[in-house]
Short mmCIF file of C-alpha atoms in Angstrom, two decimals:
data_model
loop_
_atom_site.label_atom_id
_atom_site.label_comp_id
_atom_site.label_asym_id
_atom_site.label_seq_id
_atom_site.Cartn_x
_atom_site.Cartn_y
_atom_site.Cartn_z
CA MET A 123 0.00 0.00 0.00
CA SER A 124 1.30 3.45 -0.91
CA ALA A 125 2.21 6.04 1.70
CA THR A 126 0.76 9.55 1.30
CA HIS A 127 2.57 11.06 -1.70
CA VAL A 128 3.83 14.66 -1.48
CA LEU A 129 5.39 16.64 -4.33
CA VAL A 130 7.86 19.38 -3.30
CA VAL A 131 8.48 22.04 -5.97
CA ASP A 132 11.30 24.51 -5.19
CA ASP A 133 14.33 25.74 -7.13
CA GLU A 134 16.53 25.89 -4.00
CA PRO A 135 18.20 22.47 -3.50
CA ASP A 136 18.83 23.01 0.22
CA ILE A 137 15.15 23.69 0.91
CA ARG A 138 14.02 20.78 -1.30
CA GLY A 139 16.39 18.40 0.46
CA LEU A 140 15.48 19.55 3.97
CA VAL A 141 11.71 19.42 3.37
CA GLN A 142 12.00 16.01 1.72
CA GLU A 143 14.05 14.62 4.61
CA ILE A 144 11.62 15.95 7.25
CA LEU A 145 8.55 14.63 5.42
CA GLU A 146 10.10 11.19 4.82
CA ASP A 147 10.95 10.96 8.53
CA GLU A 148 7.20 11.46 9.16
CA GLY A 149 6.30 8.55 6.86
CA TYR A 150 5.40 10.44 3.68
CA ALA A 151 6.56 9.38 0.22
CA VAL A 152 8.18 12.44 -1.36
CA ALA A 153 9.02 13.42 -4.93
CA SER A 154 10.69 16.70 -5.81
CA ALA A 155 10.92 19.09 -8.75
CA ASP A 156 13.37 21.97 -9.19
CA ASN A 157 11.32 24.06 -11.63
CA GLY A 158 7.90 24.43 -13.23
CA GLU A 159 8.53 22.08 -16.16
CA SER A 160 9.80 19.35 -13.83
CA ALA A 161 6.67 19.85 -11.72
CA ARG A 162 4.48 19.33 -14.80
CA HIS A 163 6.34 16.13 -15.61
CA ALA A 164 6.03 14.89 -12.01
CA LEU A 165 2.24 15.37 -12.13
CA ARG A 166 2.02 13.43 -15.38
CA GLU A 167 4.10 10.65 -13.86
CA ARG A 168 2.04 10.26 -10.69
CA ARG A 169 -0.87 12.05 -9.07
CA PRO A 170 0.28 13.39 -5.66
CA ASP A 171 -1.85 13.69 -2.52
CA LEU A 172 -0.42 17.15 -1.72
CA ILE A 173 1.87 19.70 -3.39
CA LEU A 174 4.27 22.14 -1.69
CA LEU A 175 4.84 24.83 -4.34
CA ASP A 176 7.40 27.63 -4.35
CA ILE A 177 6.23 30.88 -5.94
CA TRP A 178 9.47 32.31 -7.37
CA MET A 179 11.25 29.95 -9.77
CA PRO A 180 13.47 30.70 -12.76
CA ASP A 181 11.37 29.25 -15.61
CA LEU A 182 7.77 29.44 -14.41
CA ASP A 183 6.38 31.02 -11.26
CA GLY A 184 4.21 29.03 -8.87
CA ILE A 185 1.14 31.24 -9.35
CA THR A 186 1.15 30.49 -13.08
CA LEU A 187 1.43 26.77 -12.35
CA LEU A 188 -1.35 26.99 -9.78
CA ARG A 189 -3.61 28.80 -12.26
CA GLU A 190 -2.83 26.21 -14.93
CA TRP A 191 -3.76 23.32 -12.61
CA SER A 192 -6.90 25.04 -11.31
CA GLU A 193 -8.19 25.35 -14.90
CA GLU A 194 -7.97 21.59 -15.48
CA GLU A 195 -11.24 19.74 -16.04
CA ASP A 196 -11.14 18.30 -12.51
CA GLY A 197 -9.65 21.41 -10.90
CA LEU A 198 -6.59 21.19 -8.64
CA PRO A 199 -5.33 17.58 -8.45
CA CYS A 200 -4.88 17.79 -4.67
CA PRO A 201 -4.32 20.36 -1.87
CA VAL A 202 -1.59 22.90 -2.73
CA ILE A 203 0.44 24.78 -0.11
CA MET A 204 2.35 27.79 -1.44
CA MET A 205 5.83 28.78 -0.16
CA SER A 206 7.67 32.09 -0.63
CA GLY A 207 10.39 34.21 0.89
CA HIS A 208 9.21 37.36 -0.89
CA GLY A 209 5.45 37.06 -0.80
CA THR A 210 3.05 39.98 -0.87
CA VAL A 211 -0.54 40.29 0.30
CA GLU A 212 -1.66 40.45 -3.35
CA THR A 213 0.19 37.22 -4.14
CA ALA A 214 -1.32 35.44 -1.15
CA VAL A 215 -4.82 36.63 -2.11
CA GLU A 216 -4.36 35.44 -5.69
CA ALA A 217 -3.08 32.03 -4.52
CA THR A 218 -6.11 31.64 -2.25
CA ARG A 219 -8.47 32.67 -5.05
CA LEU A 220 -6.97 29.96 -7.25
CA GLY A 221 -7.61 27.34 -4.59
CA ALA A 222 -4.35 27.09 -2.61
CA TYR A 223 -4.93 25.67 0.87
CA ASP A 224 -2.38 27.91 2.66
CA PHE A 225 0.60 30.22 2.21
CA LEU A 226 3.85 29.64 4.14
CA GLU A 227 6.61 32.22 4.44
CA LYS A 228 10.34 31.40 4.24
CA PRO A 229 12.43 30.67 6.18
CA LEU A 230 10.13 27.74 6.86
CA SER A 231 9.20 26.63 10.34
CA MET A 232 9.30 22.83 10.04
CA ALA A 233 6.81 22.42 12.89
CA LYS A 234 4.35 24.74 11.14
CA LEU A 235 5.00 23.03 7.80
CA LEU A 236 4.16 19.58 9.21
CA LEU A 237 1.04 20.89 10.94
CA THR A 238 -0.15 22.62 7.76
CA VAL A 239 0.45 19.50 5.67
CA GLU A 240 -1.49 17.39 8.17
CA ARG A 241 -4.40 19.85 8.26
CA ALA A 242 -4.51 20.17 4.47
CA LEU A 243 -4.71 16.39 4.01
CA GLU A 244 -7.39 16.09 6.68
CA ALA A 245 -9.44 18.93 5.11
CA ASP A 246 -9.17 17.24 1.70
CA LYS A 247 -10.35 13.93 3.19
CA LEU A 248 -13.34 15.58 4.88
CA GLN A 249 -14.28 17.40 1.70
CA LYS A 250 -14.34 14.13 -0.25
CA GLU A 251 -16.41 12.46 2.46
CA ASN A 252 -18.91 15.35 2.41
CA ILE A 253 -19.24 15.09 -1.38
CA GLY A 254 -19.89 11.37 -0.95
CA LEU A 255 -22.56 11.99 1.67
CA LYS A 256 -24.37 14.42 -0.61
CA ARG A 257 -24.35 12.01 -3.54
CA ARG A 258 -25.19 8.75 -1.81
CA ALA A 259 -27.45 7.02 0.64
CA PRO A 260 -26.19 7.00 4.24
CA GLN A 261 -22.73 5.50 4.43
CA VAL A 262 -22.83 2.82 7.10
CA HIS A 263 -19.28 1.83 7.98
CA GLU A 264 -20.53 -1.14 10.00
CA PRO A 265 -23.53 -2.98 8.52
CA VAL A 266 -26.55 -2.80 10.82
CA GLY A 267 -27.93 -5.97 12.41
CA ARG A 268 -27.43 -8.34 15.34
CA SER A 269 -28.50 -11.60 13.68
CA ALA A 270 -26.11 -14.55 13.57
CA THR A 271 -25.98 -14.11 9.79
CA LEU A 272 -24.81 -10.50 10.02
CA GLN A 273 -22.35 -11.24 12.82
CA ARG A 274 -20.73 -14.04 10.79
CA LEU A 275 -20.61 -11.81 7.71
CA ARG A 276 -18.95 -8.93 9.59
CA GLU A 277 -16.34 -11.30 11.02
CA GLN A 278 -15.70 -12.74 7.57
CA VAL A 279 -15.19 -9.24 6.14
CA LYS A 280 -12.76 -8.36 8.94
CA ARG A 281 -10.68 -11.46 8.15
CA ILE A 282 -10.67 -10.71 4.43
CA ALA A 283 -9.70 -7.09 5.10
CA GLN A 284 -6.42 -8.16 6.73
CA HIS A 285 -5.21 -9.63 3.42
CA ASP A 286 -4.68 -7.38 0.41
CA THR A 287 -6.67 -9.62 -1.94
CA TRP A 288 -9.28 -8.71 -4.51
CA VAL A 289 -12.88 -9.48 -3.65
CA LEU A 290 -16.01 -10.26 -5.68
CA ILE A 291 -19.18 -9.27 -3.80
CA THR A 292 -22.43 -10.80 -5.01
CA GLY A 293 -25.99 -10.34 -3.81
CA ASP A 294 -29.44 -9.18 -4.81
CA ALA A 295 -30.16 -5.57 -5.74
CA GLY A 296 -30.37 -3.42 -2.61
CA SER A 297 -28.88 -6.07 -0.31
CA GLY A 298 -25.98 -3.84 0.80
CA ARG A 299 -23.06 -4.74 -1.46
CA GLU A 300 -21.63 -1.20 -1.41
CA THR A 301 -22.06 -0.98 2.37
CA PHE A 302 -19.99 -4.14 2.83
CA ALA A 303 -17.39 -2.93 0.32
CA ARG A 304 -16.96 0.29 2.32
CA TYR A 305 -16.85 -1.68 5.58
CA LEU A 306 -14.13 -3.94 4.15
CA HIS A 307 -12.11 -0.89 3.13
CA SER A 308 -12.54 0.68 6.58
CA GLN A 309 -11.16 -2.47 8.24
CA SER A 310 -8.13 -2.78 5.94
CA ALA A 311 -4.64 -1.30 6.01
CA ARG A 312 -5.77 0.95 3.13
CA ARG A 313 -8.43 2.67 5.27
CA GLU A 314 -6.65 6.07 5.23
CA ARG A 315 -6.35 6.05 1.44
CA PRO A 316 -9.16 6.77 -1.07
CA PHE A 317 -12.25 4.65 -1.61
CA VAL A 318 -13.43 5.23 -5.20
CA ASP A 319 -16.81 3.93 -6.32
CA LEU A 320 -16.93 3.50 -10.11
CA SER A 321 -20.29 2.72 -11.72
CA VAL A 322 -19.49 0.47 -14.66
CA SER A 323 -22.23 2.20 -16.66
CA THR A 324 -19.75 5.06 -17.23
CA LEU A 325 -17.41 2.72 -19.14
CA ALA A 326 -19.41 2.80 -22.37
CA GLY A 327 -17.71 2.80 -25.76
CA GLY A 328 -14.61 4.97 -26.08
CA ASN A 329 -15.18 6.36 -22.59
CA ALA A 330 -13.76 3.23 -20.92
CA ALA A 331 -10.06 4.04 -21.29
CA ARG A 332 -10.58 7.67 -20.22
CA GLU A 333 -12.53 6.74 -17.06
CA LEU A 334 -10.17 3.93 -16.09
CA PHE A 335 -6.78 5.34 -17.09
CA GLY A 336 -7.20 9.08 -17.59
CA THR A 337 -5.80 11.25 -20.37
CA GLU A 338 -2.78 13.38 -21.27
CA ASP A 339 -3.09 16.31 -23.65
CA GLY A 340 0.02 18.43 -23.75
CA GLU A 341 0.36 20.09 -20.36
CA HIS A 342 -3.07 18.90 -19.19
CA THR A 343 -3.57 15.65 -17.31
CA HIS A 344 -6.92 14.05 -16.37
CA TYR A 345 -6.53 11.28 -13.79
CA GLY A 346 -8.60 8.13 -14.26
CA ASN A 347 -10.27 6.13 -11.51
CA LEU A 348 -7.41 3.64 -11.13
CA GLU A 349 -5.13 6.55 -10.32
CA LYS A 350 -7.65 8.38 -8.13
CA ALA A 351 -7.85 5.24 -5.99
CA ALA A 352 -4.04 4.89 -5.74
CA GLY A 353 -3.09 3.23 -2.47
CA GLY A 354 -6.75 2.63 -1.64
CA THR A 355 -9.73 0.69 -2.94
CA LEU A 356 -11.60 0.81 -6.25
CA LEU A 357 -15.15 -0.57 -6.25
CA LEU A 358 -16.33 -1.68 -9.70
CA ASP A 359 -20.09 -1.54 -9.18
CA GLU A 360 -22.30 -3.80 -11.32
CA VAL A 361 -19.23 -5.21 -13.02
CA ALA A 362 -21.36 -7.63 -15.09
CA ASP A 363 -22.59 -4.63 -17.10
CA MET A 364 -19.06 -3.91 -18.37
CA GLU A 365 -18.77 -4.08 -22.16
CA LEU A 366 -16.31 -6.61 -23.59
CA ASP A 367 -14.04 -3.89 -24.98
CA ALA A 368 -13.78 -2.27 -21.55
CA GLN A 369 -13.15 -5.71 -20.00
CA ALA A 370 -10.20 -6.21 -22.37
CA LYS A 371 -8.72 -2.81 -21.47
CA LEU A 372 -9.04 -3.47 -17.75
CA LEU A 373 -7.61 -6.98 -18.07
CA GLY A 374 -4.56 -5.67 -19.92
CA ALA A 375 -3.83 -3.25 -17.07
CA LEU A 376 -4.32 -5.93 -14.40
CA ASP A 377 -2.05 -8.38 -16.23
CA THR A 378 0.84 -5.93 -16.55
CA GLY A 379 0.27 -4.11 -13.25
CA SER A 380 0.37 -0.75 -15.05
CA PHE A 381 -1.42 1.31 -17.68
CA ILE A 382 -0.78 4.23 -20.02
CA ARG A 383 -3.11 7.22 -20.00
CA VAL A 384 -4.90 8.04 -23.25
CA GLY A 385 -2.48 10.25 -25.19
CA GLY A 386 0.38 9.42 -22.81
CA THR A 387 3.62 7.50 -23.26
CA GLU A 388 4.80 6.64 -19.74
CA PRO A 389 3.32 3.68 -17.84
CA VAL A 390 1.64 4.32 -14.48
CA ARG A 391 1.93 1.60 -11.84
CA ILE A 392 -1.26 0.19 -10.31
CA ASP A 393 -1.41 0.12 -6.51
CA VAL A 394 -5.04 -0.49 -5.65
CA ARG A 395 -7.30 -3.13 -4.14
CA ILE A 396 -10.17 -3.92 -6.49
CA ILE A 397 -13.58 -4.94 -5.19
CA ALA A 398 -16.07 -5.96 -7.87
CA ALA A 399 -19.79 -6.09 -7.11
CA THR A 400 -22.66 -7.60 -9.08
CA GLN A 401 -26.21 -8.88 -8.67
CA ARG A 402 -25.74 -11.30 -11.57
CA ASN A 403 -24.05 -14.71 -11.67
CA LEU A 404 -20.70 -14.00 -13.33
CA GLU A 405 -20.05 -17.68 -14.06
CA GLU A 406 -23.26 -17.77 -16.11
CA GLU A 407 -22.21 -14.54 -17.83
CA VAL A 408 -18.88 -16.23 -18.72
CA ARG A 409 -20.67 -19.27 -20.15
CA ALA A 410 -22.95 -16.97 -22.18
CA GLY A 411 -19.91 -15.18 -23.62
CA ARG A 412 -20.82 -11.83 -22.06
CA PHE A 413 -17.94 -11.75 -19.57
CA ARG A 414 -14.30 -12.72 -20.07
CA GLU A 415 -13.29 -15.84 -18.20
CA ASP A 416 -9.75 -14.56 -17.56
CA LEU A 417 -11.08 -11.31 -16.05
CA PHE A 418 -13.52 -13.29 -13.89
CA TYR A 419 -10.63 -15.26 -12.36
CA HIS A 420 -8.70 -12.02 -11.78
CA LEU A 421 -11.60 -10.53 -9.84
CA ASN A 422 -12.88 -13.63 -8.07
CA VAL A 423 -9.94 -14.16 -5.70
CA VAL A 424 -12.18 -14.07 -2.62
CA PRO A 425 -15.98 -14.36 -3.14
CA LEU A 426 -18.34 -12.70 -0.66
CA ASN A 427 -22.09 -13.22 -0.92
CA ILE A 428 -24.49 -10.79 0.78
CA PRO A 429 -27.74 -12.58 1.69
CA PRO A 430 -31.14 -11.01 0.91
CA LEU A 431 -32.90 -9.28 3.79
CA ARG A 432 -35.58 -12.02 3.95
CA ASP A 433 -32.80 -14.43 5.07
CA HIS A 434 -32.02 -12.32 8.15
CA ALA A 435 -35.41 -10.75 8.83
CA GLU A 436 -34.58 -10.52 12.56
CA ASP A 437 -32.44 -7.48 11.61
CA VAL A 438 -35.45 -5.56 10.25
CA THR A 439 -36.18 -3.78 13.55
CA ASP A 440 -32.58 -2.59 13.95
CA LEU A 441 -32.57 -1.34 10.36
CA LEU A 442 -35.87 0.49 10.83
CA ASN A 443 -34.53 2.24 13.94
CA PHE A 444 -31.27 3.12 12.21
CA TYR A 445 -33.02 4.80 9.27
CA LEU A 446 -35.53 6.57 11.53
CA ASP A 447 -32.60 8.12 13.41
CA TYR A 448 -30.72 8.87 10.20
CA PHE A 449 -33.53 10.73 8.43
CA ALA A 450 -34.51 12.62 11.57
CA THR A 451 -30.90 13.72 12.17
CA HIS A 452 -29.57 14.33 8.65
CA GLU A 453 -32.68 15.30 6.69
CA LYS A 454 -34.59 16.95 9.56
CA LEU A 455 -37.65 14.77 8.97
CA PRO A 456 -40.05 14.43 11.93
CA TYR A 457 -39.17 11.47 14.14
CA ARG A 458 -41.87 8.78 14.30
CA ARG A 459 -41.85 5.22 15.64
CA PHE A 460 -43.17 1.99 14.14
CA SER A 461 -45.97 0.30 16.09
CA VAL A 462 -45.50 -3.29 17.27
CA GLY A 463 -47.98 -4.44 14.63
CA ALA A 464 -46.08 -2.59 11.89
CA GLN A 465 -42.76 -4.10 13.01
CA ASN A 466 -44.22 -7.64 13.04
CA TYR A 467 -45.69 -7.10 9.59
CA LEU A 468 -42.35 -5.89 8.25
CA ARG A 469 -40.42 -8.80 9.79
CA ASN A 470 -42.65 -11.16 7.80
CA TYR A 471 -42.53 -9.12 4.59
CA THR A 472 -40.47 -10.68 1.73
CA TRP A 473 -38.47 -7.50 0.93
CA PRO A 474 -37.92 -7.93 -2.83
CA GLY A 475 -35.92 -4.68 -2.78
CA ASN A 476 -33.95 -5.64 0.33
CA VAL A 477 -32.31 -2.98 2.55
CA ARG A 478 -32.72 -0.33 -0.16
CA GLU A 479 -36.48 -0.90 -0.17
CA LEU A 480 -36.57 -0.69 3.64
CA LYS A 481 -34.68 2.61 3.59
CA ASN A 482 -37.03 4.03 0.98
CA LEU A 483 -40.05 2.88 3.01
CA VAL A 484 -38.82 4.69 6.13
CA GLN A 485 -38.19 7.89 4.20
CA ARG A 486 -41.61 7.68 2.52
CA VAL A 487 -43.62 7.26 5.73
CA LEU A 488 -41.68 10.06 7.45
CA ILE A 489 -42.37 12.45 4.56
CA LEU A 490 -46.01 11.54 3.90
CA GLY A 491 -47.30 10.38 7.28
CA THR A 492 -48.44 12.26 10.37
CA GLY A 493 -48.57 11.46 14.07
CA ASP A 494 -45.99 9.93 16.38
CA GLU A 495 -46.72 6.32 15.47
CA ILE A 496 -46.47 4.51 12.13
CA SER A 497 -49.29 1.97 12.01
CA GLN A 498 -49.44 -1.37 10.23
CA LYS A 499 -52.15 0.01 7.94
CA GLU A 500 -49.90 2.92 6.93
CA VAL A 501 -47.04 0.51 6.21
CA GLU A 502 -49.27 -1.78 4.12
CA SER A 503 -50.49 1.22 2.14
CA ALA A 504 -46.93 2.50 1.57
CA LEU A 505 -45.69 -0.90 0.41
CA GLY A 506 -48.75 -1.63 -1.70
CA ALA A 507 -48.76 1.63 -3.64
CA PRO A 508 -48.35 0.59 -7.29
CA PRO A 509 -45.49 2.12 -9.30
CA PRO A 510 -46.35 4.55 -12.10
CA SER A 511 -47.97 2.62 -14.93
CA GLN A 512 -46.60 2.70 -18.44
CA GLY A 513 -49.71 4.43 -19.69
CA GLN A 514 -49.92 7.04 -16.92
CA ALA A 515 -51.50 10.28 -18.15
CA LEU A 516 -49.05 12.94 -19.19
CA GLU A 517 -50.97 15.51 -17.13
CA GLY A 518 -50.01 13.57 -14.00
CA LEU A 519 -46.32 13.90 -14.79
CA VAL A 520 -45.91 17.36 -16.30
CA SER A 521 -47.43 20.76 -15.62
CA PHE A 522 -48.51 22.44 -18.86
CA ASP A 523 -48.32 25.89 -17.26
CA GLN A 524 -44.60 26.40 -17.83
CA PRO A 525 -42.14 27.00 -20.71
CA LEU A 526 -41.70 24.11 -23.17
CA ARG A 527 -38.05 23.54 -22.22
CA GLN A 528 -38.90 23.08 -18.52
CA ALA A 529 -41.88 20.83 -19.38
CA ARG A 530 -39.65 18.67 -21.59
CA GLU A 531 -37.04 18.29 -18.82
CA GLN A 532 -39.79 17.46 -16.31
CA PHE A 533 -41.16 14.74 -18.60
CA GLU A 534 -37.70 13.32 -19.37
CA LYS A 535 -36.92 13.09 -15.67
CA ALA A 536 -40.23 11.35 -14.89
CA TYR A 537 -39.77 8.98 -17.85
CA LEU A 538 -36.19 8.04 -16.91
CA ASP A 539 -37.14 7.72 -13.24
CA TYR A 540 -39.80 5.21 -14.26
CA GLN A 541 -37.38 3.27 -16.48
CA LEU A 542 -34.77 3.11 -13.71
CA GLU A 543 -37.31 1.75 -11.25
CA LYS A 544 -38.65 -0.73 -13.81
CA HIS A 545 -35.20 -2.13 -14.61
CA ALA A 546 -33.80 -1.89 -11.04
CA GLY A 547 -31.01 0.43 -12.16
CA ASN A 548 -29.80 -1.81 -15.03
CA VAL A 549 -28.58 0.74 -17.57
CA SER A 550 -28.14 -1.77 -20.40
CA LYS A 551 -31.79 -2.88 -20.26
CA MET A 552 -32.97 0.67 -19.77
CA ALA A 553 -31.01 1.95 -22.79
CA LYS A 554 -32.44 -0.83 -24.96
CA GLU A 555 -36.05 -0.01 -24.03
CA ALA A 556 -35.50 3.74 -24.30
CA GLY A 557 -33.81 3.33 -27.70
CA MET A 558 -30.71 5.27 -26.62
CA GLU A 559 -26.97 4.68 -26.69
CA ARG A 560 -25.63 3.95 -23.19
CA THR A 561 -23.15 6.83 -23.37
CA HIS A 562 -25.88 9.31 -24.33
CA LEU A 563 -28.23 7.87 -21.71
CA TYR A 564 -25.59 8.21 -18.99
CA ARG A 565 -24.98 11.86 -19.91
CA LYS A 566 -28.73 12.53 -19.90
CA LEU A 567 -29.15 10.97 -16.42
CA ARG A 568 -26.28 13.05 -15.09
CA SER A 569 -27.63 16.28 -16.61
CA LEU A 570 -31.02 15.66 -14.97
CA GLY A 571 -29.43 14.90 -11.59
CA ILE A 572 -30.67 11.29 -11.52
CA GLU A 573 -28.50 8.93 -9.45
CA ILE A 574 -28.31 5.43 -10.92
CA LYS A 575 -26.99 3.85 -7.72
CA GLU A 576 -30.08 4.87 -5.75
CA ARG A 577 -32.13 2.37 -7.77
CA ARG A 578 -29.86 -0.64 -7.25
#
């Protein structure tokens, strides 16, 4: 597993050497560059976790470099701390405007430098976690439940986490595959490094190499998901949906242990644990010719099956209480409690949508219901409400009292929402029924703010 990687950019060899020595003593992996062009090359060679950047250098000043990096498609590649012995207020303001985390004056105080580096890395980690919380369902680091089934599964995950092997997680839609993947990562030696969740639906057509490996275009570098997860864990979600061309590209990288960015020439080493997740039987997909046998064996080092909720129904009450607390705390919904009758009914319910369906049920009754108690009748009504029918009247989906563009977007969102629910988040089936290319469909979903993962 990789240590936190810091790039030090300074034209003074004494400062470069001292900073590198101090950081390496603290356990960081350090690369250095003596000018702007060397810094550009270092970023192409490997994506750092933090950059210490001098402002005054002979070929290219640090502010120009900072501006160049901030204008990349993904913005700054990591936190940047500026250093200068001749800084001005205007320079510091400009650096902050361009996204620099902090500004250190020379001569450097090594104690302050180490503290600033630590705080910058922690702030970056928190920012990524906050983005994840906004985009996903609640992130449960330890799966909820006290049943013997869940206890055995948690212990199994803890044992697997101690070995740096690849894992194939199987289970029905909504059973908690991502939750267990995140739990495995949190129990492993890679826990302080990134967890990157890649929906395989993004790997359509020519987009596969870009999303996996990234691109190089002159001075501009876009880092792919294998590189974003460096030192950590990459979750390939719904891996059975991966097209054969994308499978071949991924397999080539796994075989060689490195890859070359699109447009690049230098290989980038892979240092990542891969967890693949699917609700389909990959062995059947191999026999049907839809999934490469050699890639299957690469991914299936350790199999982990997540049972459906109906097989550990004794955990239903704990899950209900967890989501009641979550929605009341994080979404400010009114707290209500399930009656004994409602809890008994739900323990005997078959849960075709598993934990995802349970979470959606709790959110629905908190939004639509009133009173302190959630009755069995209310639960039955919420579960029995039929989904939108294919022939539902247009008037029920779209208001005609608005501009055409807004009405069209409203209809497209309702239509794609329905298709996602109908096909349980399977983009391939959805694209076929909608008569759209997967790449175009994925862009459309993203532009409308529709999260695919919420339906799986």
